[in-house]
GROMACS .gro file of C-alpha atoms in nm:
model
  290
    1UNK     CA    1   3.015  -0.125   0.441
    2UNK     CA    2   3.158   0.168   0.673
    3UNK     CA    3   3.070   0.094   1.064
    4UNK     CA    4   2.804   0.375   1.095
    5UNK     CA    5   2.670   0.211   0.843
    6UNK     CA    6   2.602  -0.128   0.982
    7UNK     CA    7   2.514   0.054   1.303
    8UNK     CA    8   2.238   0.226   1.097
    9UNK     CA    9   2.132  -0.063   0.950
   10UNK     CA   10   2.132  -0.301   1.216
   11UNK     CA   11   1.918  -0.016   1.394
   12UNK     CA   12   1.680  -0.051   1.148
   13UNK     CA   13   1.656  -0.406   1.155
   14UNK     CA   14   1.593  -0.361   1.519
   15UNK     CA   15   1.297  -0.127   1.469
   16UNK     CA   16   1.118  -0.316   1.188
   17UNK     CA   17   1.181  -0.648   1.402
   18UNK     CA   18   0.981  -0.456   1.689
   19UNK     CA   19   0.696  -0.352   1.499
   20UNK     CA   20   0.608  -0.714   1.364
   21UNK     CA   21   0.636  -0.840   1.693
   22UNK     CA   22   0.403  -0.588   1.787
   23UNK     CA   23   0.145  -0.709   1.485
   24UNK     CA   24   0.024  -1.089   1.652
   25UNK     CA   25  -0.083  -0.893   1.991
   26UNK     CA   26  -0.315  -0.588   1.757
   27UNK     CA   27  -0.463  -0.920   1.562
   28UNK     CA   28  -0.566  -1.107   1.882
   29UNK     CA   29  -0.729  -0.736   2.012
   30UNK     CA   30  -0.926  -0.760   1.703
   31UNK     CA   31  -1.017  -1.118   1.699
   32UNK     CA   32  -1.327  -1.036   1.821
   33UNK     CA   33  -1.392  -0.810   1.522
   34UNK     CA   34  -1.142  -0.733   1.293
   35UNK     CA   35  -1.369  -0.422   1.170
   36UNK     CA   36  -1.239  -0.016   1.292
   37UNK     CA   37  -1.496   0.182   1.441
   38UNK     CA   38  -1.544   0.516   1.491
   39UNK     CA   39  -1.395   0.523   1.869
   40UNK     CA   40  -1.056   0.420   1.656
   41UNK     CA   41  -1.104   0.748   1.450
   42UNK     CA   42  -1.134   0.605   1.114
   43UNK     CA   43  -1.410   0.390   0.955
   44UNK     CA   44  -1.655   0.630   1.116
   45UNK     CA   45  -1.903   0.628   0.838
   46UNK     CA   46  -2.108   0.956   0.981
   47UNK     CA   47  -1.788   1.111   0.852
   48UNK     CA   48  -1.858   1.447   0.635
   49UNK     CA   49  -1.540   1.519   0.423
   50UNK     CA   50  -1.411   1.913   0.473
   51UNK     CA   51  -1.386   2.186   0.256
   52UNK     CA   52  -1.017   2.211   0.271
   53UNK     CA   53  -0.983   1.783   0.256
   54UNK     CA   54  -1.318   1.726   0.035
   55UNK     CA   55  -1.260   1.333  -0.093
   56UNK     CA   56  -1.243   1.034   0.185
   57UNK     CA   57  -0.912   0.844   0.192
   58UNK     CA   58  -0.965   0.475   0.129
   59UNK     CA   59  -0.654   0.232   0.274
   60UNK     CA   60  -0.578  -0.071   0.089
   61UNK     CA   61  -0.349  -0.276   0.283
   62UNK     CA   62  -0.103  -0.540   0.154
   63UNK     CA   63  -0.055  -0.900   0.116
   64UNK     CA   64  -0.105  -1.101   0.424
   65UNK     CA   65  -0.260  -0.758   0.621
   66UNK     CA   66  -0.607  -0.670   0.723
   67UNK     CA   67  -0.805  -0.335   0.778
   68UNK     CA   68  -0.655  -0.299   1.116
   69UNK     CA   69  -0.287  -0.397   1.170
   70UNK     CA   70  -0.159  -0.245   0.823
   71UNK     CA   71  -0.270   0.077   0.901
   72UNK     CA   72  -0.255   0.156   1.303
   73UNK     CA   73   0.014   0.428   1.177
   74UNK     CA   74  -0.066   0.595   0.903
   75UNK     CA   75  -0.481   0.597   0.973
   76UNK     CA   76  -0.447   0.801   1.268
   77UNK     CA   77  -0.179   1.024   1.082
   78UNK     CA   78  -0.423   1.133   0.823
   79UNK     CA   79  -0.733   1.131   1.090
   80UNK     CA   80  -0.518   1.417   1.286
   81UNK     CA   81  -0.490   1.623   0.982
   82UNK     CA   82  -0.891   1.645   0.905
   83UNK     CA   83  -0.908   1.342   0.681
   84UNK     CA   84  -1.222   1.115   0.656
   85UNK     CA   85  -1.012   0.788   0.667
   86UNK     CA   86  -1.190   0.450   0.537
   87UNK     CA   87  -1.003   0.091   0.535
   88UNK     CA   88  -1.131  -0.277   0.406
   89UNK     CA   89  -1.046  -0.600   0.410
   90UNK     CA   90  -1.007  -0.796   0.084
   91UNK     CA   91  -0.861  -1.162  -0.050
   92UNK     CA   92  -0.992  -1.357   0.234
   93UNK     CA   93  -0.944  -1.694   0.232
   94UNK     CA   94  -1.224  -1.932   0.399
   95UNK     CA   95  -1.018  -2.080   0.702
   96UNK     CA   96  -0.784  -1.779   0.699
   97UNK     CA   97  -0.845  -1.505   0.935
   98UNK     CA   98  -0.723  -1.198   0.962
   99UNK     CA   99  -0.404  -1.255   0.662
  100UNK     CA  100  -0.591  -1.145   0.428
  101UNK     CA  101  -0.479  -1.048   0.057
  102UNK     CA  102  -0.461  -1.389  -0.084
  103UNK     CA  103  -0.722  -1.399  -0.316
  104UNK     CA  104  -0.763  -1.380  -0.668
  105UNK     CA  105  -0.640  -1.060  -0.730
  106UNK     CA  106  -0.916  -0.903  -0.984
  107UNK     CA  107  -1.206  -1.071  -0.708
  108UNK     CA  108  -0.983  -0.852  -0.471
  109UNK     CA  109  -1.068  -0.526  -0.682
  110UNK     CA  110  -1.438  -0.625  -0.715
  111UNK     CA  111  -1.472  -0.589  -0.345
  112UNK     CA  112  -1.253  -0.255  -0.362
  113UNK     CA  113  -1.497  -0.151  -0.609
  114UNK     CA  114  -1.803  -0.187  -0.389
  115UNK     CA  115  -1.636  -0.036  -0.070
  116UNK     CA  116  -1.587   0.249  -0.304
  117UNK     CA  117  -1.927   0.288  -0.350
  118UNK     CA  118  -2.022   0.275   0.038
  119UNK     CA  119  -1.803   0.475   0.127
  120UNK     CA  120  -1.922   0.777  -0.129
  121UNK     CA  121  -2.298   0.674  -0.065
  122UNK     CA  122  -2.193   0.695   0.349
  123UNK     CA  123  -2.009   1.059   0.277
  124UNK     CA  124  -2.208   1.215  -0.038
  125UNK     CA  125  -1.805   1.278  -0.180
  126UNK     CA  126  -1.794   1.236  -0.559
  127UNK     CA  127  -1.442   1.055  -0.546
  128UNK     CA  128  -1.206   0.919  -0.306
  129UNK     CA  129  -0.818   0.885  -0.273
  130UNK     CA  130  -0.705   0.543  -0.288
  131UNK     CA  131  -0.340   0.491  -0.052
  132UNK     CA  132  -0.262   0.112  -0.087
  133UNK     CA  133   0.097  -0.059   0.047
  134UNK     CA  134   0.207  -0.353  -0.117
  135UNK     CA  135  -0.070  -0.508  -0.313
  136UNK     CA  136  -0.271  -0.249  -0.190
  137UNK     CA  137  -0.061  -0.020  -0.426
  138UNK     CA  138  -0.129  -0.235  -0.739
  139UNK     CA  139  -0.465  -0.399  -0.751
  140UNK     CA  140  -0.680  -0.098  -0.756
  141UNK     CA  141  -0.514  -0.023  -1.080
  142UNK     CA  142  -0.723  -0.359  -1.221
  143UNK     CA  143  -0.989  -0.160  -1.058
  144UNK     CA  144  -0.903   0.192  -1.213
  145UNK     CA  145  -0.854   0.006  -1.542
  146UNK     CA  146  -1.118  -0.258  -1.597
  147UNK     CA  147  -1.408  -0.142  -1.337
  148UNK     CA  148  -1.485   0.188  -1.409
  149UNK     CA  149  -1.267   0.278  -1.096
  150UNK     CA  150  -1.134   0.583  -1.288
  151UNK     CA  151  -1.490   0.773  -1.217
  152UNK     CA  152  -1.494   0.713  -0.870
  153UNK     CA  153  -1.094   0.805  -0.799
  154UNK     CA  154  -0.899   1.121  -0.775
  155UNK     CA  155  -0.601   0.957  -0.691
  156UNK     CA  156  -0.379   0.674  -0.635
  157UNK     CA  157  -0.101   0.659  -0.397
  158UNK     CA  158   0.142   0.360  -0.379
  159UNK     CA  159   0.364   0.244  -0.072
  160UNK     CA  160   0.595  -0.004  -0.207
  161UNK     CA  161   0.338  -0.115  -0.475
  162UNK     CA  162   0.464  -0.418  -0.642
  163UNK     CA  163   0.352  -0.270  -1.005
  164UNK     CA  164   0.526  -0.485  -1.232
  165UNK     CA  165   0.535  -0.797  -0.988
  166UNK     CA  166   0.723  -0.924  -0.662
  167UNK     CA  167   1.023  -1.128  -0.723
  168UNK     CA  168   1.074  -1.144  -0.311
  169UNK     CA  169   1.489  -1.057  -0.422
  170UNK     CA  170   1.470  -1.324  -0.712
  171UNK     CA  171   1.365  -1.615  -0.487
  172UNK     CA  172   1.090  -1.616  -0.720
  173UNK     CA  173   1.306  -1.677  -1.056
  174UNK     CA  174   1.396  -2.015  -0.855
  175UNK     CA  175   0.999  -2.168  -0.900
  176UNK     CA  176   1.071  -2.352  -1.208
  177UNK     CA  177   1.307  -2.506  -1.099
  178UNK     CA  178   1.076  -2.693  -0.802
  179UNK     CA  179   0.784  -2.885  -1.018
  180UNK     CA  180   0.423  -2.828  -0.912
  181UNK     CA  181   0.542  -2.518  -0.682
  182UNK     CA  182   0.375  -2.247  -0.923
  183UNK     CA  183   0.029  -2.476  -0.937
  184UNK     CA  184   0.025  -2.507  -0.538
  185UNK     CA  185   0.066  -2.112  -0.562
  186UNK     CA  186  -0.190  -2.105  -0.793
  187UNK     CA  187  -0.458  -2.341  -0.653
  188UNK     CA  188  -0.359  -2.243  -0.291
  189UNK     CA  189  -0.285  -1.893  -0.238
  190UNK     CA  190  -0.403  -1.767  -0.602
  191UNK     CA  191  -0.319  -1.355  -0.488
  192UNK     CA  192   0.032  -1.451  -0.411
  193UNK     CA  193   0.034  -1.666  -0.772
  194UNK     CA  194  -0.111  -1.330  -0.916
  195UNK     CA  195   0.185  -1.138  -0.824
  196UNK     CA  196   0.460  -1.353  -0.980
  197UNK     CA  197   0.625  -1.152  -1.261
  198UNK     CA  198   0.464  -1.263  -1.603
  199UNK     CA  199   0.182  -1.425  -1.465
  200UNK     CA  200  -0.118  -1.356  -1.670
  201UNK     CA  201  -0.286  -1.122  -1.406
  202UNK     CA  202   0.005  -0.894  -1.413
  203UNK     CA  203   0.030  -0.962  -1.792
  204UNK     CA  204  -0.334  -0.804  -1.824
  205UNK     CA  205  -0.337  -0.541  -1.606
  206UNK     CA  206   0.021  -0.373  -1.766
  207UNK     CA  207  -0.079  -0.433  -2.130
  208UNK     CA  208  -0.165  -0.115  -2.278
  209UNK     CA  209  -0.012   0.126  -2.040
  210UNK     CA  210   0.078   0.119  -1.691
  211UNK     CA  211  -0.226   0.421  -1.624
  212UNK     CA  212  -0.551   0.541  -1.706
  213UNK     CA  213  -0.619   0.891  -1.774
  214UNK     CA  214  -0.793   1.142  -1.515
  215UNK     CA  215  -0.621   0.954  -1.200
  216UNK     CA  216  -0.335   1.159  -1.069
  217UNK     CA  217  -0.079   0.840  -0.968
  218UNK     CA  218   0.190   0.874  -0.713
  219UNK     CA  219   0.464   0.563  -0.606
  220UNK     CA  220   0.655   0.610  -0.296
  221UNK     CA  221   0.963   0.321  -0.319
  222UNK     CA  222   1.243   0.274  -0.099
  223UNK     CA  223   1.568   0.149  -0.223
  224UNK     CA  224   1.583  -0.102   0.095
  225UNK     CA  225   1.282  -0.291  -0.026
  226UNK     CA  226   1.306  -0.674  -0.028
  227UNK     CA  227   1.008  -0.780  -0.178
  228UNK     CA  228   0.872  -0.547  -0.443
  229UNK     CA  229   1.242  -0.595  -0.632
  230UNK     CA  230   1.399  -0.463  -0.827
  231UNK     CA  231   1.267  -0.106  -0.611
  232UNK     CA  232   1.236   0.049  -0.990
  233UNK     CA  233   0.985  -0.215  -1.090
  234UNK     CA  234   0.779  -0.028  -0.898
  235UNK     CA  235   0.758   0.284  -1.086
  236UNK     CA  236   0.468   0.323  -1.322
  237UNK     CA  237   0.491   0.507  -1.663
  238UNK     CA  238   0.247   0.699  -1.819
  239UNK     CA  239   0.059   1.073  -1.748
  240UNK     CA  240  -0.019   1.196  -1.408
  241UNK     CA  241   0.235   0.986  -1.232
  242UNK     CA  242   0.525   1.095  -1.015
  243UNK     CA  243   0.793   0.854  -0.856
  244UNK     CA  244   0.940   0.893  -0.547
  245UNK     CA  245   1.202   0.790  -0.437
  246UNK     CA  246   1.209   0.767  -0.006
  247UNK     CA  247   1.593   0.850  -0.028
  248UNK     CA  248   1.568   1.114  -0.223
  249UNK     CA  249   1.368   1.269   0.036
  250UNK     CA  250   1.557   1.188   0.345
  251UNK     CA  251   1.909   0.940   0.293
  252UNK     CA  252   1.927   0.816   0.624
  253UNK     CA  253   1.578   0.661   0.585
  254UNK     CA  254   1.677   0.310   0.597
  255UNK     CA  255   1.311   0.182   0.602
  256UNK     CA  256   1.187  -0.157   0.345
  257UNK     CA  257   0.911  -0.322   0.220
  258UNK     CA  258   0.706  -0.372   0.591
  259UNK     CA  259   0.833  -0.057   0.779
  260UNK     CA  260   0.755   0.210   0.470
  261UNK     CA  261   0.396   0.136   0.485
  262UNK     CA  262   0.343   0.059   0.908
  263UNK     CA  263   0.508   0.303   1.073
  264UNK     CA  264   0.779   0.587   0.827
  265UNK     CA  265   0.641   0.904   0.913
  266UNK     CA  266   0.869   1.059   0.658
  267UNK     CA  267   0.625   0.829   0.394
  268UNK     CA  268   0.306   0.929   0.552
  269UNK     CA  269   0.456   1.299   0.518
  270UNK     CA  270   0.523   1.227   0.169
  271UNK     CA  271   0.156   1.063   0.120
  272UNK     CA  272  -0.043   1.336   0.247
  273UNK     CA  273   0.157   1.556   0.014
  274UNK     CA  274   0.039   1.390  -0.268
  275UNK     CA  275  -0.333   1.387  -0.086
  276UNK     CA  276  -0.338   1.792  -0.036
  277UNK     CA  277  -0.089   1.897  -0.375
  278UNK     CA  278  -0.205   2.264  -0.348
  279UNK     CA  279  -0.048   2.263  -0.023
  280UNK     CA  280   0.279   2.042  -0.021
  281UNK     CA  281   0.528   2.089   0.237
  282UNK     CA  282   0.892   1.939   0.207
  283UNK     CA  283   0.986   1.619   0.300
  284UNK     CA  284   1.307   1.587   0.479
  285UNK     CA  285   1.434   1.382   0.731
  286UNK     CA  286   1.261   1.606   0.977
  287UNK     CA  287   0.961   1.504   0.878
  288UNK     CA  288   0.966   1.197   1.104
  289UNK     CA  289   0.865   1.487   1.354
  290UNK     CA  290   0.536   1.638   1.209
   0.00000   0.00000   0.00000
């Protein structure tokens, strides 16, 4: 690797190492309650949706994040541009708080599924626009595909969404070689067990077609991503769907599976493109700046 090169990458390391240390101190703010209000700008259910931005965004954050810390980047990104911005918390686990993510995986769209509905009964909007990162990406497909989801959604947009499974860089491929190690997974954390390729959740949810029709689909990847691997796993097949690649869109972006979805503004650039299409603006490395 050239010297500017490791420069750029250690950099990056740098920057991503910063902004998880910066995740324990949000979670103890919200220990309290881990629930947005209105004084943070989103979750402010007297929200009315605008003419020119007429569905609510709903954020679905990843494995292991919450309603809070997953999104203190990209909620007030989309709040400043006139969005009515909604986020949840699914895949609790009882003795677990705030990690959240880590339950079965269709329970996890069963509670997407009824924030849905609160959230159009709270704004009178006939659909929303799903943004998820991680598993946030992937399980409201199970939602899309097997709860009637597909009624209540305009779109889905995907940060890293591990689509067809998240081999963490092939550690994964190394579990049958430790006895009992998948069944732990299973019986202990069954939303991480979900995400294993092959499993039978994954198995379900891709059998037939990656999409269902009348959702526009978009996947925003990054070819730095260490968890959601191989990047192209990611990418989902079918109508309606565009990939994206985050290096296509700006080279020196050196951002992976945590920093793409908590704080790439060249992403969130990206991801209210595919909110607003009728009024896309190009994404270049100079979007960092917007």
């Amino acid at each position: 690797m050239l010297p500017w090169k490791r420069v750029l990458r250690s950099a990056a390391a740098l920057l991503l190492t910063a902004a998880v240390a910066t995740l324990p101190a949000a979670t103890a703010a919200h220990a309290a309650d881990a629930t947005v209000t209105s004084d943070s700008g989103w979750n402010d259910y007297s929200c009315k949706p605008s003419a020119a931005h007429p569905r609510p965004v709903v954020l679905v954050h990843g494995t292991f994040g919450n309603s809070v810390d997953n999104w203190l980047g990209l909620a007030p990104y989309l709040t400043q541009r006139g969005y009515c911005v909604f986020s949840l918390d699914y895949g609790q686990l009882p003795g677990v708080p705030f990690f959240h993510g880590l339950g079965p995986i269709d329970k996890s769209a069963e509670q997407l599924d009824a924030f849905v509905d609160k959230v159009l009964a709270a704004t009178g909007a006939a659909e929303v626009d799903l943004v998820g990162h991680s598993q946030g990406g992937m399980m409201p497909r199970y939602y899309l595909k097997f709860l009637g989801g597909a009624a209540e959604v305009n779109a889905l947009i995907g940060l890293a969404p591990d689509n067809h499974g998240a081999t963490l860089s092939g550690l994964t491929h190394l579990l049958p070689y430790f006895p009992g190690a998948e069944d732990l997974l299973s019986t202990a954390t069954p939303g991480l067990a979900d995400q294993i390729p092959g499993s039978a959740f994954l198995t379900k949810l891709n059998e037939g077609g990656d999409t269902v029709p009348g959702v526009r689909y978009t996947v925003i990847a990054t070819k730095y991503d260490q968890v959601a691997t191989p990047y192209r796993s990611q990418y989902l097949d079918g109508a309606n769907v565009r990939n994206v690649l985050l290096q296509d869109l700006c080279p020196v972006d050196l951002s992976e599976h945590l920093a793409i979805g908590l704080f790439d503004r060249i992403a969130f650039h990206e991801v209210a493109n595919s909110l607003d299409p009728a009024r896309t603006k190009p994404t270049t490395c100079a979007s960092v700046f917007s």
